[in-house]
XYZ file of N, CA and C in Angstrom:
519
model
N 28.595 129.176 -22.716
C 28.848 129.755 -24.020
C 28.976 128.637 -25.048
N 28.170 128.546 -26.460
C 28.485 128.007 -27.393
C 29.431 128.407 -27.787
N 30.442 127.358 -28.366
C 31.604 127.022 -29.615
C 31.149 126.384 -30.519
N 29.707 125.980 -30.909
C 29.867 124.832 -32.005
C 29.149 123.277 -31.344
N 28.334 122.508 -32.310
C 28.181 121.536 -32.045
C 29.878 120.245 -31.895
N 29.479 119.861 -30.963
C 31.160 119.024 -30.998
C 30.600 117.485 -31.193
N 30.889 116.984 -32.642
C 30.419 116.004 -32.674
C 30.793 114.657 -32.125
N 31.293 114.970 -32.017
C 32.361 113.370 -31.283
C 32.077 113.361 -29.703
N 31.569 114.565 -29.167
C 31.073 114.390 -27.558
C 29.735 114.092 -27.678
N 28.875 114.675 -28.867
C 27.072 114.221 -29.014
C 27.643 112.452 -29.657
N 28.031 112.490 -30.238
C 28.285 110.580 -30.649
C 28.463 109.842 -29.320
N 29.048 110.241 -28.448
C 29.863 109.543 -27.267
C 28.554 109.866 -26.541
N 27.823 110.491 -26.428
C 26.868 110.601 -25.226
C 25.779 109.799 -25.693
N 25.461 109.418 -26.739
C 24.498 109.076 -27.676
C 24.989 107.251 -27.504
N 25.831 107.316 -27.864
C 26.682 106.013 -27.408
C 26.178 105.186 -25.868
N 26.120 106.381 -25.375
C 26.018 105.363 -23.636
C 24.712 104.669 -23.745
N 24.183 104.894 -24.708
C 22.300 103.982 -24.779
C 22.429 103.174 -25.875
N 22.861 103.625 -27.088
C 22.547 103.489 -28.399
C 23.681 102.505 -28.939
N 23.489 101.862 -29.962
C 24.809 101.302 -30.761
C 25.966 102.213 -31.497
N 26.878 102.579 -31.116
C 27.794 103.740 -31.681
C 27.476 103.679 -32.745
N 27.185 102.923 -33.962
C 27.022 102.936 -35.407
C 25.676 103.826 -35.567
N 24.751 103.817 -34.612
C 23.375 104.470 -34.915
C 23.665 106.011 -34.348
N 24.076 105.945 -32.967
C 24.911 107.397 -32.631
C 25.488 108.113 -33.737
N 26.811 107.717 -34.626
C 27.094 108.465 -35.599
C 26.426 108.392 -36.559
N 25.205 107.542 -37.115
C 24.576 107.607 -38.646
C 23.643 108.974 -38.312
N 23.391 109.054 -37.187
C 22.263 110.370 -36.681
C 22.477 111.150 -36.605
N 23.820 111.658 -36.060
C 24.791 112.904 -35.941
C 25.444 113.350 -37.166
N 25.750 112.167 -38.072
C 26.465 112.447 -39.093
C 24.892 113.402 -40.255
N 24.094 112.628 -39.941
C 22.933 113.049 -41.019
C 22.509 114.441 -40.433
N 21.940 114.380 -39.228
C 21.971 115.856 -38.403
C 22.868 116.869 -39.084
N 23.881 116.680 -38.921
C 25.204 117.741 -39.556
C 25.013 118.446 -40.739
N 24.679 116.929 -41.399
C 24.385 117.649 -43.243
C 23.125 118.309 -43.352
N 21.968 117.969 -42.663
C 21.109 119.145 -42.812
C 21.004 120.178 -42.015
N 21.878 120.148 -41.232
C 22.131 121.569 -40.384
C 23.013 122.585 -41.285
N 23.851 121.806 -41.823
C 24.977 122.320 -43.239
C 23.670 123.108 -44.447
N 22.961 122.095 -44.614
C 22.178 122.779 -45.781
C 20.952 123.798 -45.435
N 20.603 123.893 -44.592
C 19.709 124.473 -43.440
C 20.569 126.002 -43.430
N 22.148 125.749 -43.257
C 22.904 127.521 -43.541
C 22.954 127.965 -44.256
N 23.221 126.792 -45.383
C 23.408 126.860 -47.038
C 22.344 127.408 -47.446
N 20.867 127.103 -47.393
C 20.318 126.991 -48.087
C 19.895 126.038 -49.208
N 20.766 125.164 -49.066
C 21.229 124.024 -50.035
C 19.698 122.841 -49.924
N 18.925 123.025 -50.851
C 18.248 122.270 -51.091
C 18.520 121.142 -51.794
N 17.989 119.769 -51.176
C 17.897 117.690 -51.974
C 19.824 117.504 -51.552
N 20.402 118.132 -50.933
C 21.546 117.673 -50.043
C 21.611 116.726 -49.007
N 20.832 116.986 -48.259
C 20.757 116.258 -46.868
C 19.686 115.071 -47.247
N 19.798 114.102 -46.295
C 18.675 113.051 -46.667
C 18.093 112.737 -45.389
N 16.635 113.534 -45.461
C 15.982 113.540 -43.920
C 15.750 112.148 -43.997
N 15.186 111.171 -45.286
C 14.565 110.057 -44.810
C 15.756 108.953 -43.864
N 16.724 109.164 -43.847
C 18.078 108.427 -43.510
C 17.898 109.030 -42.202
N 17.724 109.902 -41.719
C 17.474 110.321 -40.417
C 16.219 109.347 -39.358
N 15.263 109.456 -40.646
C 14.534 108.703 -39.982
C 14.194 107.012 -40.195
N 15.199 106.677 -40.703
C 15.450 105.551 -40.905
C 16.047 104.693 -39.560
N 16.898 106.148 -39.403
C 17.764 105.687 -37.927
C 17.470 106.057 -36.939
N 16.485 106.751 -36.878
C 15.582 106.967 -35.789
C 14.583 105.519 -35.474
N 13.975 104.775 -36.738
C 13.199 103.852 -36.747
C 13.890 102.559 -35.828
N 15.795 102.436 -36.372
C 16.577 101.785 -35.710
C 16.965 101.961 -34.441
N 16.915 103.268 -33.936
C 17.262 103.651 -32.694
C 15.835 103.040 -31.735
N 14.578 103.768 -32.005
C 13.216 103.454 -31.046
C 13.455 101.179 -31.076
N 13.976 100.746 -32.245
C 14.116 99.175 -32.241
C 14.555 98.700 -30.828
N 15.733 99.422 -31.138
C 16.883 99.393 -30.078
C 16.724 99.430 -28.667
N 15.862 100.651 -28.707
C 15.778 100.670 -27.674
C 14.501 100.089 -26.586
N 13.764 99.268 -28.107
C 12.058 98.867 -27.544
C 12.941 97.197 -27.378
N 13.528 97.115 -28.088
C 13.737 95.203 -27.831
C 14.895 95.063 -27.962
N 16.185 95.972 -27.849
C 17.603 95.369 -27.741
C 17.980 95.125 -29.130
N 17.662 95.171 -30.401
C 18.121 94.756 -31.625
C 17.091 95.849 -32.524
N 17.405 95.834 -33.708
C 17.275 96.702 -34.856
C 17.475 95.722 -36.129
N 16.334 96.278 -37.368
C 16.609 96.264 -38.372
C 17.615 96.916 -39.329
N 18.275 96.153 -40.106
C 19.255 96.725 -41.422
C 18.195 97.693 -42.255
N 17.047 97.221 -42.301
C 15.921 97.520 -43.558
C 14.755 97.832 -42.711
N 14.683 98.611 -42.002
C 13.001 98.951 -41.235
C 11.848 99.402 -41.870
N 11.042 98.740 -42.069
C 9.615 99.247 -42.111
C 8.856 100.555 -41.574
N 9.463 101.355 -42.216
C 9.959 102.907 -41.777
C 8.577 103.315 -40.785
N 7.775 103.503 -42.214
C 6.507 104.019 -42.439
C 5.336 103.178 -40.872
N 5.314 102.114 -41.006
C 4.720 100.775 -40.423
C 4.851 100.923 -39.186
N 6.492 100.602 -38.971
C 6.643 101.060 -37.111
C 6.528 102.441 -36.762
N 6.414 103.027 -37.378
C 6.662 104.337 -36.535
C 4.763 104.944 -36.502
N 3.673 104.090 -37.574
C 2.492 104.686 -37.390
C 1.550 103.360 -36.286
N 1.965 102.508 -35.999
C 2.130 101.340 -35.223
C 2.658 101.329 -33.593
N 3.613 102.497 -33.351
C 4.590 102.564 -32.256
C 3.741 102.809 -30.937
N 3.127 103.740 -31.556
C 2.089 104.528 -30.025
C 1.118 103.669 -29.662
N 0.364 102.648 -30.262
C -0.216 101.761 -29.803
C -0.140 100.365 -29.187
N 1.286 100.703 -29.242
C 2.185 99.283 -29.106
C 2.794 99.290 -27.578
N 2.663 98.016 -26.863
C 3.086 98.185 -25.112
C 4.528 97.745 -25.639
N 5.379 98.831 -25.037
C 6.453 99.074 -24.778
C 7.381 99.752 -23.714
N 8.340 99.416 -23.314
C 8.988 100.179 -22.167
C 9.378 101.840 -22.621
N 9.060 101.956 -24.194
C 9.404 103.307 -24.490
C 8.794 104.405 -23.910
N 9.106 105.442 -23.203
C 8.492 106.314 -22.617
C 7.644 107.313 -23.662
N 6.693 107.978 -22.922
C 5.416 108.927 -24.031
C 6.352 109.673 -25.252
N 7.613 109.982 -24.584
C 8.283 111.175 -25.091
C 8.436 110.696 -26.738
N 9.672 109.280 -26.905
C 9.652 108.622 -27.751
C 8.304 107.433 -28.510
N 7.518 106.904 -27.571
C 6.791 105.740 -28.452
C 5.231 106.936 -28.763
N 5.160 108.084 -28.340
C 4.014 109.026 -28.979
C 4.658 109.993 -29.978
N 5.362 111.123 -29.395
C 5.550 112.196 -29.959
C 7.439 111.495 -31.027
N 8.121 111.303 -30.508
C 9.053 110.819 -31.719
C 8.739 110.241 -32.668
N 7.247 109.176 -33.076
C 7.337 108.572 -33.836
C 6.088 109.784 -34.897
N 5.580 110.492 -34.238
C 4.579 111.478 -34.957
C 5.981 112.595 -35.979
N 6.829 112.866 -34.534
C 7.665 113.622 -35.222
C 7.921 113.046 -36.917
N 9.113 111.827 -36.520
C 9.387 110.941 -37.506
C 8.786 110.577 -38.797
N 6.936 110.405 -38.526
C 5.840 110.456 -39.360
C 6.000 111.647 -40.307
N 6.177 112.710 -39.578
C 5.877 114.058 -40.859
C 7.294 114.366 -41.250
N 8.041 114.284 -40.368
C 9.422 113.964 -41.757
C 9.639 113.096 -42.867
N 9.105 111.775 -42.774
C 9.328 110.467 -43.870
C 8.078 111.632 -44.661
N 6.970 111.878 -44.383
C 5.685 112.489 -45.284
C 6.200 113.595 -46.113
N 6.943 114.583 -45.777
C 7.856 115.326 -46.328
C 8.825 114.716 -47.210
N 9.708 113.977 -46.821
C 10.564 113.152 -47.766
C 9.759 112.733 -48.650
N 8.887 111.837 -48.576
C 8.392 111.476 -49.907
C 7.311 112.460 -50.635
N 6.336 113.255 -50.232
C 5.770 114.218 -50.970
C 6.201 115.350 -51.609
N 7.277 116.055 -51.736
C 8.024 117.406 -51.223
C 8.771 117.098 -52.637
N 9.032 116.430 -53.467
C 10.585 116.014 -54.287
C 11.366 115.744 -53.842
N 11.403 115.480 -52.300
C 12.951 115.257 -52.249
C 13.716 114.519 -52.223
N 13.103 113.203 -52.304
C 13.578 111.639 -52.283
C 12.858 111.363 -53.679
N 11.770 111.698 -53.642
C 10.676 111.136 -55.046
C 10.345 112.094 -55.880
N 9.961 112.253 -57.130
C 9.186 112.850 -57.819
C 7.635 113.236 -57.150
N 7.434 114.674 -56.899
C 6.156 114.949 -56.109
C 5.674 116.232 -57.323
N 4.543 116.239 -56.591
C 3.631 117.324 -57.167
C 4.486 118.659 -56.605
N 5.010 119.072 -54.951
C 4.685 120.417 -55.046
C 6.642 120.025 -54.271
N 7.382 120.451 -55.150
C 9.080 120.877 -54.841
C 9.436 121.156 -53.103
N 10.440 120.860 -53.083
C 10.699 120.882 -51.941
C 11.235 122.449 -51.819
N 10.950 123.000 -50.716
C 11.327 124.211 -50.557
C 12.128 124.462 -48.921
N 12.766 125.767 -48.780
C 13.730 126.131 -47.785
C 12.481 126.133 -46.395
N 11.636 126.153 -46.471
C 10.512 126.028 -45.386
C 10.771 124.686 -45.227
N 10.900 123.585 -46.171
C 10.553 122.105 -45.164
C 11.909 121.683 -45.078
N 13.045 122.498 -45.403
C 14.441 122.454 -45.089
C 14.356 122.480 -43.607
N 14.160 124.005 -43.143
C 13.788 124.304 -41.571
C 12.890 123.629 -40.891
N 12.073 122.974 -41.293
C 11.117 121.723 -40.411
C 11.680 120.920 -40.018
N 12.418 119.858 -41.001
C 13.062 118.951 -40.681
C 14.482 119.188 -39.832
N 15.214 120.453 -40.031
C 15.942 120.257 -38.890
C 15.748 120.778 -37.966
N 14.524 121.238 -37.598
C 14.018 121.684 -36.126
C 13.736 120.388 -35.666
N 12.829 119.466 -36.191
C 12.195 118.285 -36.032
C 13.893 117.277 -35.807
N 14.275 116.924 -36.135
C 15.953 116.839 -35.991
C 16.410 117.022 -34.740
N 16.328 118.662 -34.754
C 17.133 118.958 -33.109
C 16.073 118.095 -32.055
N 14.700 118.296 -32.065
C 13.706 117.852 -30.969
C 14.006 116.403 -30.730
N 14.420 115.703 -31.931
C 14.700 114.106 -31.381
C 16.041 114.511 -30.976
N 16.968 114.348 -31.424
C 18.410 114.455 -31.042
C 18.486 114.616 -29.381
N 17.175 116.112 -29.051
C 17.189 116.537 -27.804
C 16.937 115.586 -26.589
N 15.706 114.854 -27.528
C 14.996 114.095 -26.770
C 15.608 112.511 -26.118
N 16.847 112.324 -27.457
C 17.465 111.253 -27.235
C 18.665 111.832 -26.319
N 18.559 112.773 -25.842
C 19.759 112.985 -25.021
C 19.609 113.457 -23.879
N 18.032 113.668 -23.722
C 17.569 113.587 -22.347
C 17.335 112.632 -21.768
N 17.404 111.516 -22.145
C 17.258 110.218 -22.052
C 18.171 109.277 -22.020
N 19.407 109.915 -22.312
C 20.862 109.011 -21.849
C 21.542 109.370 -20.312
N 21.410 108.050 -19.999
C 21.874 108.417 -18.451
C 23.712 108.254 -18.775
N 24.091 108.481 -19.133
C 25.661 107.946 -19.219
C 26.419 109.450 -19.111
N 25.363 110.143 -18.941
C 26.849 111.511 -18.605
C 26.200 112.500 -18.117
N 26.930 113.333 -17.095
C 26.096 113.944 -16.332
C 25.056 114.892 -16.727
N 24.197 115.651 -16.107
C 23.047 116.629 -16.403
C 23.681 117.641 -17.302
N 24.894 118.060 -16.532
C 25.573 119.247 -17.078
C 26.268 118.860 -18.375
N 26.813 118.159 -18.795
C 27.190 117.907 -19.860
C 25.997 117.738 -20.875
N 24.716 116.824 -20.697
C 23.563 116.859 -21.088
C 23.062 118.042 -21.579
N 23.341 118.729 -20.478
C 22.603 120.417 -20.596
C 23.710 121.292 -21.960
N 24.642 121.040 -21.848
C 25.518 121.758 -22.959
C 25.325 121.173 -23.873
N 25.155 119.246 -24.532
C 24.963 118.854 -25.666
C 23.791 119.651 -26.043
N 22.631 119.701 -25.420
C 21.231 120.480 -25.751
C 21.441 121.620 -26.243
N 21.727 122.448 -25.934
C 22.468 123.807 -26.043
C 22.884 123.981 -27.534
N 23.710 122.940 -27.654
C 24.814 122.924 -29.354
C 23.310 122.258 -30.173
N 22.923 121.715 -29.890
C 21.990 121.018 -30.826
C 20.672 122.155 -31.333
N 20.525 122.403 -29.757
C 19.150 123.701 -30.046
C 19.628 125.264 -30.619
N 20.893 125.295 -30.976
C 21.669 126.781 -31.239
C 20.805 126.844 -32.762
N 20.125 128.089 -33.233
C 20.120 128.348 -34.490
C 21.151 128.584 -35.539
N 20.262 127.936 -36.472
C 21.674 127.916 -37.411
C 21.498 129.482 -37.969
N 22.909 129.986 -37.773
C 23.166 131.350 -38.424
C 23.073 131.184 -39.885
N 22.810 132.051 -40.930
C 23.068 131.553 -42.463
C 24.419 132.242 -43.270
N 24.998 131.181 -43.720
C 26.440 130.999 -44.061
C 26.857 132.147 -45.210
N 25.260 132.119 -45.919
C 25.287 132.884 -47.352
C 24.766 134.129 -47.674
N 25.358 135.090 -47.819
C 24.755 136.206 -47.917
C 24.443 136.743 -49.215
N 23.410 136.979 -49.772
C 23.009 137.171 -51.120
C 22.932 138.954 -51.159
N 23.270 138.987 -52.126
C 23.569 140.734 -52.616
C 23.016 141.057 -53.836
N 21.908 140.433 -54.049
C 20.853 140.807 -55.622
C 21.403 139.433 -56.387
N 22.513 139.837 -57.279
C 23.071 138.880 -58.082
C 24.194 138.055 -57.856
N 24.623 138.225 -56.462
C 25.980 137.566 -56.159
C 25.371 137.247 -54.484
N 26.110 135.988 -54.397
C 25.786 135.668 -53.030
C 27.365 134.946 -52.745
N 27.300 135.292 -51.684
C 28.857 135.083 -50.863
C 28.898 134.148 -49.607
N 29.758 133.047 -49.712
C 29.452 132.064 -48.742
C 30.366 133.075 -47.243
């Protein structure tokens, strides 16, 4: 049974691979667009920071160290061709993921001035795209058992219910 994502057990599991500072910058950003994702709350959350630390996390985990300032765009269209110990999951499909989130961030308005506004559709992309890494990075931490694994997945893959209920002219959180 879900209760809720519990963030401090996804940080700690995330932890057994990762640098705790990148564990919580991911979880913490996760949160807020899962928050605005109920809300509805559109240019709240900042997917590109997600994948900023995603760019830091695949570092991390390809050579033991990370950039402050990553070459977002560069490594991540660079990654899949690159011999690395990263498995298909992360050095193919995470960095494609990653790709059409930063492409969104910057085309969409939501970091930049764009042609076509960001809308509640690429709200829900990005935190589906969100849960799939999160998932993926937590199938991939050996530091706590399956079953615990299996419940972080669970909280991460739960749909977000929506917080706000609109009634014509009044909407009620």
């Amino acid at each position: 049974m879900n209760r809720g994502l519990n963030r401090d057990k996804l940080v700690a599991a995330l932890s057994g691979a990762l640098p705790p500072v990148l564990a919580r910058d991911l979880v913490e950003e996760f949160l807020t667009l899962r928050r605005d994702v109920a809300t509805g709350t559109l240019g709240g959350s900042a997917p590109g920071k997600i994948v900023e630390t995603l760019v830091q996390v695949l570092q991390w985990l390809d050579t033991g160290k990370y950039d402050s300032k990553p070459p977002i765009d560069d490594f991540l269209r660079t990654l899949e061709s690159k011999a690395t110990p990263l498995d298909d999951g992360l050095r193919i499909c995470a960095a494609r993921i990653g790709r059409a989130m930063y492409s969104l961030r910057n085309k969409r308005s939501i970091a930049h001035k764009g042609q076509i506004d960001s809308n509640v559709y690429d709200l829900r992309f990005l935190h589906a795209a969100a849960q799939w890494l999160l998932t993926e990075l937590i199938r991939l931490t050996n530091k706590i058992s399956m079953q615990e694994a299996g419940r972080l997945i669970d909280q991460v893959q739960t749909p977000v219910g929506g917080l706000v209920e609109d009634f014509g002219g009044r909407r009620i959180v």
